């Protein structure tokens, strides 16, 4: 067995190559052989003879991969639907928190006004006995009239914007009907001229 002997050296000098004396054990005569630090097995790294081999996929891994491929379109659809619904839900939550804050500290005479408007809606349902159209028109009309009495500025603004949008829709529908009817009138005139000698 070989023994490694040497002298104590400062840390800075330990990085330099040093002379190491090896002694043979078991009564053999000591031979002083100078060895370099790199020659000792303690300081050298063994040669890497290994190589990476891709492990074969087992049955469980194949089943999971197949399941992920099958489920991928559905997860993509769910994510896109979630991204579309999320802003709407946030706006509803914001509206709810705003309404809660408003109702927590309402302006003066808010609850009596809301009671009168609600009562006119119930009165409209009572007066609209019989017809389904009356059940839609009477309560909505009476509630609109009573709300406009209590909040005239907001009612005027809503009426103006509604009137503008109704006018725009009427103009667009008139243009669409006119466009559909004009080609028919031209083809009729063409067919009439062909039949007359």
PDB file of C-alpha atoms in Angstrom:
ATOM      1  CA  UNK A   1       0.000   0.000   0.000  1.00  0.00           C
ATOM      2  CA  UNK A   2       1.254   3.461  -0.835  1.00  0.00           C
ATOM      3  CA  UNK A   3       1.334   6.287   1.658  1.00  0.00           C
ATOM      4  CA  UNK A   4       1.226   9.900   0.654  1.00  0.00           C
ATOM      5  CA  UNK A   5       3.465  12.124   2.686  1.00  0.00           C
ATOM      6  CA  UNK A   6       4.297  15.772   2.269  1.00  0.00           C
ATOM      7  CA  UNK A   7       4.865  18.939   4.143  1.00  0.00           C
ATOM      8  CA  UNK A   8       2.300  21.493   5.223  1.00  0.00           C
ATOM      9  CA  UNK A   9       2.134  24.342   2.756  1.00  0.00           C
ATOM     10  CA  UNK A  10       0.424  27.689   2.802  1.00  0.00           C
ATOM     11  CA  UNK A  11      -2.868  27.898   0.909  1.00  0.00           C
ATOM     12  CA  UNK A  12      -1.468  30.059  -1.875  1.00  0.00           C
ATOM     13  CA  UNK A  13       1.265  27.574  -2.619  1.00  0.00           C
ATOM     14  CA  UNK A  14      -1.138  24.624  -2.607  1.00  0.00           C
ATOM     15  CA  UNK A  15      -2.272  25.518  -6.112  1.00  0.00           C
ATOM     16  CA  UNK A  16       1.216  24.991  -7.507  1.00  0.00           C
ATOM     17  CA  UNK A  17       2.485  21.542  -8.533  1.00  0.00           C
ATOM     18  CA  UNK A  18       4.342  20.000  -5.645  1.00  0.00           C
ATOM     19  CA  UNK A  19       6.553  17.013  -5.107  1.00  0.00           C
ATOM     20  CA  UNK A  20       4.925  14.098  -3.332  1.00  0.00           C
ATOM     21  CA  UNK A  21       6.882  11.230  -1.892  1.00  0.00           C
ATOM     22  CA  UNK A  22       5.312   7.804  -2.034  1.00  0.00           C
ATOM     23  CA  UNK A  23       6.431   5.032   0.256  1.00  0.00           C
ATOM     24  CA  UNK A  24       5.872   1.343  -0.198  1.00  0.00           C
ATOM     25  CA  UNK A  25       4.455  -0.455   2.779  1.00  0.00           C
ATOM     26  CA  UNK A  26       4.868  -3.924   4.271  1.00  0.00           C
ATOM     27  CA  UNK A  27       8.611  -3.828   4.950  1.00  0.00           C
ATOM     28  CA  UNK A  28       9.683  -2.847   1.506  1.00  0.00           C
ATOM     29  CA  UNK A  29      12.428  -0.382   1.150  1.00  0.00           C
ATOM     30  CA  UNK A  30      11.243   3.160   0.743  1.00  0.00           C
ATOM     31  CA  UNK A  31      11.901   4.469  -2.718  1.00  0.00           C
ATOM     32  CA  UNK A  32      11.584   8.160  -3.158  1.00  0.00           C
ATOM     33  CA  UNK A  33       9.696   8.702  -6.349  1.00  0.00           C
ATOM     34  CA  UNK A  34       8.558  12.165  -7.311  1.00  0.00           C
ATOM     35  CA  UNK A  35       4.888  12.253  -8.453  1.00  0.00           C
ATOM     36  CA  UNK A  36       2.977  15.168  -9.869  1.00  0.00           C
ATOM     37  CA  UNK A  37      -0.405  16.044  -8.351  1.00  0.00           C
ATOM     38  CA  UNK A  38      -2.218  15.194 -11.594  1.00  0.00           C
ATOM     39  CA  UNK A  39      -0.757  11.683 -11.508  1.00  0.00           C
ATOM     40  CA  UNK A  40      -2.578  10.819  -8.280  1.00  0.00           C
ATOM     41  CA  UNK A  41      -6.023   9.258  -8.695  1.00  0.00           C
ATOM     42  CA  UNK A  42      -7.389  11.479  -5.967  1.00  0.00           C
ATOM     43  CA  UNK A  43      -7.034  14.616  -8.081  1.00  0.00           C
ATOM     44  CA  UNK A  44      -7.966  13.327 -11.525  1.00  0.00           C
ATOM     45  CA  UNK A  45     -11.479  12.818 -12.773  1.00  0.00           C
ATOM     46  CA  UNK A  46     -12.229   9.485 -14.397  1.00  0.00           C
ATOM     47  CA  UNK A  47     -12.867   9.465 -18.102  1.00  0.00           C
ATOM     48  CA  UNK A  48     -16.531   9.663 -19.014  1.00  0.00           C
ATOM     49  CA  UNK A  49     -17.510   6.677 -21.107  1.00  0.00           C
ATOM     50  CA  UNK A  50     -21.241   7.010 -20.543  1.00  0.00           C
ATOM     51  CA  UNK A  51     -23.681   8.362 -23.076  1.00  0.00           C
ATOM     52  CA  UNK A  52     -27.291   9.453 -22.727  1.00  0.00           C
ATOM     53  CA  UNK A  53     -29.845   6.972 -23.942  1.00  0.00           C
ATOM     54  CA  UNK A  54     -33.445   8.132 -24.329  1.00  0.00           C
ATOM     55  CA  UNK A  55     -35.609   5.840 -22.236  1.00  0.00           C
ATOM     56  CA  UNK A  56     -38.430   4.135 -24.049  1.00  0.00           C
ATOM     57  CA  UNK A  57     -41.873   5.488 -23.315  1.00  0.00           C
ATOM     58  CA  UNK A  58     -43.919   3.147 -21.189  1.00  0.00           C
ATOM     59  CA  UNK A  59     -47.584   2.343 -21.574  1.00  0.00           C
ATOM     60  CA  UNK A  60     -48.593   4.969 -18.998  1.00  0.00           C
ATOM     61  CA  UNK A  61     -46.617   7.715 -20.749  1.00  0.00           C
ATOM     62  CA  UNK A  62     -48.133   6.773 -24.112  1.00  0.00           C
ATOM     63  CA  UNK A  63     -51.632   6.820 -22.625  1.00  0.00           C
ATOM     64  CA  UNK A  64     -51.058  10.247 -21.084  1.00  0.00           C
ATOM     65  CA  UNK A  65     -49.654  11.610 -24.362  1.00  0.00           C
ATOM     66  CA  UNK A  66     -52.662  10.274 -26.293  1.00  0.00           C
ATOM     67  CA  UNK A  67     -55.063  11.735 -23.758  1.00  0.00           C
ATOM     68  CA  UNK A  68     -53.359  15.144 -23.944  1.00  0.00           C
ATOM     69  CA  UNK A  69     -53.629  15.149 -27.754  1.00  0.00           C
ATOM     70  CA  UNK A  70     -57.325  14.275 -27.566  1.00  0.00           C
ATOM     71  CA  UNK A  71     -58.130  16.900 -24.929  1.00  0.00           C
ATOM     72  CA  UNK A  72     -56.068  19.751 -26.465  1.00  0.00           C
ATOM     73  CA  UNK A  73     -58.848  21.191 -28.713  1.00  0.00           C
ATOM     74  CA  UNK A  74     -61.270  21.278 -25.799  1.00  0.00           C
ATOM     75  CA  UNK A  75     -58.794  23.004 -23.497  1.00  0.00           C
ATOM     76  CA  UNK A  76     -58.047  25.565 -26.207  1.00  0.00           C
ATOM     77  CA  UNK A  77     -61.778  26.217 -26.626  1.00  0.00           C
ATOM     78  CA  UNK A  78     -62.220  26.550 -22.853  1.00  0.00           C
ATOM     79  CA  UNK A  79     -59.335  29.007 -22.614  1.00  0.00           C
ATOM     80  CA  UNK A  80     -60.681  31.170 -25.452  1.00  0.00           C
ATOM     81  CA  UNK A  81     -64.182  31.127 -23.938  1.00  0.00           C
ATOM     82  CA  UNK A  82     -62.750  32.041 -20.547  1.00  0.00           C
ATOM     83  CA  UNK A  83     -60.833  34.945 -22.091  1.00  0.00           C
ATOM     84  CA  UNK A  84     -64.041  36.200 -23.723  1.00  0.00           C
ATOM     85  CA  UNK A  85     -66.220  35.808 -20.627  1.00  0.00           C
ATOM     86  CA  UNK A  86     -63.718  37.168 -18.099  1.00  0.00           C
ATOM     87  CA  UNK A  87     -64.076  40.879 -19.051  1.00  0.00           C
ATOM     88  CA  UNK A  88     -67.868  40.611 -18.997  1.00  0.00           C
ATOM     89  CA  UNK A  89     -67.840  39.000 -15.568  1.00  0.00           C
ATOM     90  CA  UNK A  90     -65.471  41.678 -14.297  1.00  0.00           C
ATOM     91  CA  UNK A  91     -67.786  44.416 -15.598  1.00  0.00           C
ATOM     92  CA  UNK A  92     -70.780  42.754 -13.904  1.00  0.00           C
ATOM     93  CA  UNK A  93     -68.832  42.513 -10.652  1.00  0.00           C
ATOM     94  CA  UNK A  94     -67.828  46.176 -10.957  1.00  0.00           C
ATOM     95  CA  UNK A  95     -71.448  47.159 -11.616  1.00  0.00           C
ATOM     96  CA  UNK A  96     -72.531  45.163  -8.564  1.00  0.00           C
ATOM     97  CA  UNK A  97     -69.955  46.809  -6.314  1.00  0.00           C
ATOM     98  CA  UNK A  98     -70.923  50.256  -7.631  1.00  0.00           C
ATOM     99  CA  UNK A  99     -74.607  49.519  -7.020  1.00  0.00           C
ATOM    100  CA  UNK A 100     -73.841  48.257  -3.520  1.00  0.00           C
ATOM    101  CA  UNK A 101     -71.850  51.398  -2.744  1.00  0.00           C
ATOM    102  CA  UNK A 102     -74.679  53.563  -4.124  1.00  0.00           C
ATOM    103  CA  UNK A 103     -77.372  51.745  -2.148  1.00  0.00           C
ATOM    104  CA  UNK A 104     -75.281  51.758   1.008  1.00  0.00           C
ATOM    105  CA  UNK A 105     -75.284  55.551   1.024  1.00  0.00           C
ATOM    106  CA  UNK A 106     -78.247  56.549  -1.208  1.00  0.00           C
ATOM    107  CA  UNK A 107     -79.230  60.115  -1.999  1.00  0.00           C
ATOM    108  CA  UNK A 108     -82.179  61.715  -0.265  1.00  0.00           C
ATOM    109  CA  UNK A 109     -85.639  60.397  -1.271  1.00  0.00           C
ATOM    110  CA  UNK A 110     -84.181  57.518  -3.305  1.00  0.00           C
ATOM    111  CA  UNK A 111     -86.191  54.716  -1.705  1.00  0.00           C
ATOM    112  CA  UNK A 112     -89.587  56.485  -1.947  1.00  0.00           C
ATOM    113  CA  UNK A 113     -88.958  57.195  -5.624  1.00  0.00           C
ATOM    114  CA  UNK A 114     -87.905  53.599  -6.270  1.00  0.00           C
ATOM    115  CA  UNK A 115     -91.057  52.434  -4.468  1.00  0.00           C
ATOM    116  CA  UNK A 116     -93.301  54.602  -6.650  1.00  0.00           C
ATOM    117  CA  UNK A 117     -91.591  53.406  -9.838  1.00  0.00           C
ATOM    118  CA  UNK A 118     -91.933  49.771  -8.751  1.00  0.00           C
ATOM    119  CA  UNK A 119     -95.576  50.296  -7.800  1.00  0.00           C
ATOM    120  CA  UNK A 120     -96.342  51.675 -11.286  1.00  0.00           C
ATOM    121  CA  UNK A 121     -94.804  48.506 -12.757  1.00  0.00           C
ATOM    122  CA  UNK A 122     -97.087  46.335 -10.624  1.00  0.00           C
ATOM    123  CA  UNK A 123    -100.040  48.549 -11.551  1.00  0.00           C
ATOM    124  CA  UNK A 124     -99.151  48.051 -15.220  1.00  0.00           C
ATOM    125  CA  UNK A 125     -99.216  44.279 -14.749  1.00  0.00           C
ATOM    126  CA  UNK A 126    -102.633  44.559 -13.100  1.00  0.00           C
ATOM    127  CA  UNK A 127    -104.035  46.707 -15.918  1.00  0.00           C
ATOM    128  CA  UNK A 128    -102.606  44.435 -18.627  1.00  0.00           C
ATOM    129  CA  UNK A 129    -104.740  41.414 -17.811  1.00  0.00           C
ATOM    130  CA  UNK A 130    -105.358  39.131 -20.761  1.00  0.00           C
ATOM    131  CA  UNK A 131    -102.889  39.934 -23.517  1.00  0.00           C
ATOM    132  CA  UNK A 132     -99.200  39.075 -23.520  1.00  0.00           C
ATOM    133  CA  UNK A 133     -98.329  42.194 -25.487  1.00  0.00           C
ATOM    134  CA  UNK A 134    -100.147  44.343 -22.936  1.00  0.00           C
ATOM    135  CA  UNK A 135     -98.161  42.610 -20.174  1.00  0.00           C
ATOM    136  CA  UNK A 136     -94.989  43.821 -21.839  1.00  0.00           C
ATOM    137  CA  UNK A 137     -96.061  47.310 -22.868  1.00  0.00           C
ATOM    138  CA  UNK A 138     -98.105  48.564 -19.888  1.00  0.00           C
ATOM    139  CA  UNK A 139     -95.617  47.922 -17.058  1.00  0.00           C
ATOM    140  CA  UNK A 140     -92.646  49.161 -19.091  1.00  0.00           C
ATOM    141  CA  UNK A 141     -94.535  52.258 -20.244  1.00  0.00           C
ATOM    142  CA  UNK A 142     -95.835  53.188 -16.795  1.00  0.00           C
ATOM    143  CA  UNK A 143     -92.431  52.646 -15.185  1.00  0.00           C
ATOM    144  CA  UNK A 144     -90.800  54.779 -17.875  1.00  0.00           C
ATOM    145  CA  UNK A 145     -93.283  57.596 -17.351  1.00  0.00           C
ATOM    146  CA  UNK A 146     -92.889  57.570 -13.566  1.00  0.00           C
ATOM    147  CA  UNK A 147     -89.080  57.381 -13.805  1.00  0.00           C
ATOM    148  CA  UNK A 148     -89.027  60.292 -16.241  1.00  0.00           C
ATOM    149  CA  UNK A 149     -91.088  62.349 -13.765  1.00  0.00           C
ATOM    150  CA  UNK A 150     -88.518  61.802 -11.018  1.00  0.00           C
ATOM    151  CA  UNK A 151     -85.395  61.978 -13.213  1.00  0.00           C
ATOM    152  CA  UNK A 152     -86.167  64.343 -16.115  1.00  0.00           C
ATOM    153  CA  UNK A 153     -82.554  65.120 -17.098  1.00  0.00           C
ATOM    154  CA  UNK A 154     -81.582  61.466 -17.424  1.00  0.00           C
ATOM    155  CA  UNK A 155     -84.840  60.713 -19.235  1.00  0.00           C
ATOM    156  CA  UNK A 156     -84.147  63.470 -21.766  1.00  0.00           C
ATOM    157  CA  UNK A 157     -80.624  62.196 -22.399  1.00  0.00           C
ATOM    158  CA  UNK A 158     -81.867  58.618 -22.826  1.00  0.00           C
ATOM    159  CA  UNK A 159     -84.684  59.739 -25.127  1.00  0.00           C
ATOM    160  CA  UNK A 160     -82.261  61.717 -27.292  1.00  0.00           C
ATOM    161  CA  UNK A 161     -79.773  58.858 -27.662  1.00  0.00           C
ATOM    162  CA  UNK A 162     -82.591  56.370 -28.274  1.00  0.00           C
ATOM    163  CA  UNK A 163     -84.142  58.667 -30.871  1.00  0.00           C
ATOM    164  CA  UNK A 164     -80.819  59.007 -32.684  1.00  0.00           C
ATOM    165  CA  UNK A 165     -80.247  55.255 -32.730  1.00  0.00           C
ATOM    166  CA  UNK A 166     -83.829  54.585 -33.916  1.00  0.00           C
ATOM    167  CA  UNK A 167     -83.384  57.137 -36.698  1.00  0.00           C
ATOM    168  CA  UNK A 168     -80.100  55.522 -37.788  1.00  0.00           C
ATOM    169  CA  UNK A 169     -81.695  52.073 -37.815  1.00  0.00           C
ATOM    170  CA  UNK A 170     -84.654  53.380 -39.852  1.00  0.00           C
ATOM    171  CA  UNK A 171     -82.343  54.959 -42.436  1.00  0.00           C
ATOM    172  CA  UNK A 172     -80.287  51.775 -42.739  1.00  0.00           C
ATOM    173  CA  UNK A 173     -83.359  49.570 -43.100  1.00  0.00           C
ATOM    174  CA  UNK A 174     -84.832  51.940 -45.725  1.00  0.00           C
ATOM    175  CA  UNK A 175     -81.584  51.798 -47.688  1.00  0.00           C
ATOM    176  CA  UNK A 176     -81.510  48.000 -47.468  1.00  0.00           C
ATOM    177  CA  UNK A 177     -85.110  47.657 -48.654  1.00  0.00           C
ATOM    178  CA  UNK A 178     -84.480  50.122 -51.472  1.00  0.00           C
ATOM    179  CA  UNK A 179     -81.392  48.181 -52.546  1.00  0.00           C
ATOM    180  CA  UNK A 180     -83.357  44.916 -52.596  1.00  0.00           C
ATOM    181  CA  UNK A 181     -86.243  46.395 -54.606  1.00  0.00           C
ATOM    182  CA  UNK A 182     -84.256  48.353 -57.229  1.00  0.00           C
ATOM    183  CA  UNK A 183     -82.677  45.371 -59.005  1.00  0.00           C
ATOM    184  CA  UNK A 184     -86.106  43.735 -59.241  1.00  0.00           C
ATOM    185  CA  UNK A 185     -87.631  46.839 -60.836  1.00  0.00           C
ATOM    186  CA  UNK A 186     -84.804  47.034 -63.409  1.00  0.00           C
ATOM    187  CA  UNK A 187     -85.200  43.378 -64.381  1.00  0.00           C
ATOM    188  CA  UNK A 188     -88.949  43.822 -64.696  1.00  0.00           C
ATOM    189  CA  UNK A 189     -88.472  46.815 -67.034  1.00  0.00           C
ATOM    190  CA  UNK A 190     -85.965  44.809 -69.103  1.00  0.00           C
ATOM    191  CA  UNK A 191     -88.345  41.864 -69.426  1.00  0.00           C
ATOM    192  CA  UNK A 192     -91.260  44.194 -70.362  1.00  0.00           C
ATOM    193  CA  UNK A 193     -89.267  45.821 -73.169  1.00  0.00           C
ATOM    194  CA  UNK A 194     -88.322  42.450 -74.596  1.00  0.00           C
ATOM    195  CA  UNK A 195     -91.901  41.215 -74.756  1.00  0.00           C
ATOM    196  CA  UNK A 196     -93.220  44.318 -76.525  1.00  0.00           C
ATOM    197  CA  UNK A 197     -92.633  44.313 -80.321  1.00  0.00           C
TER     198      UNK A 197
END
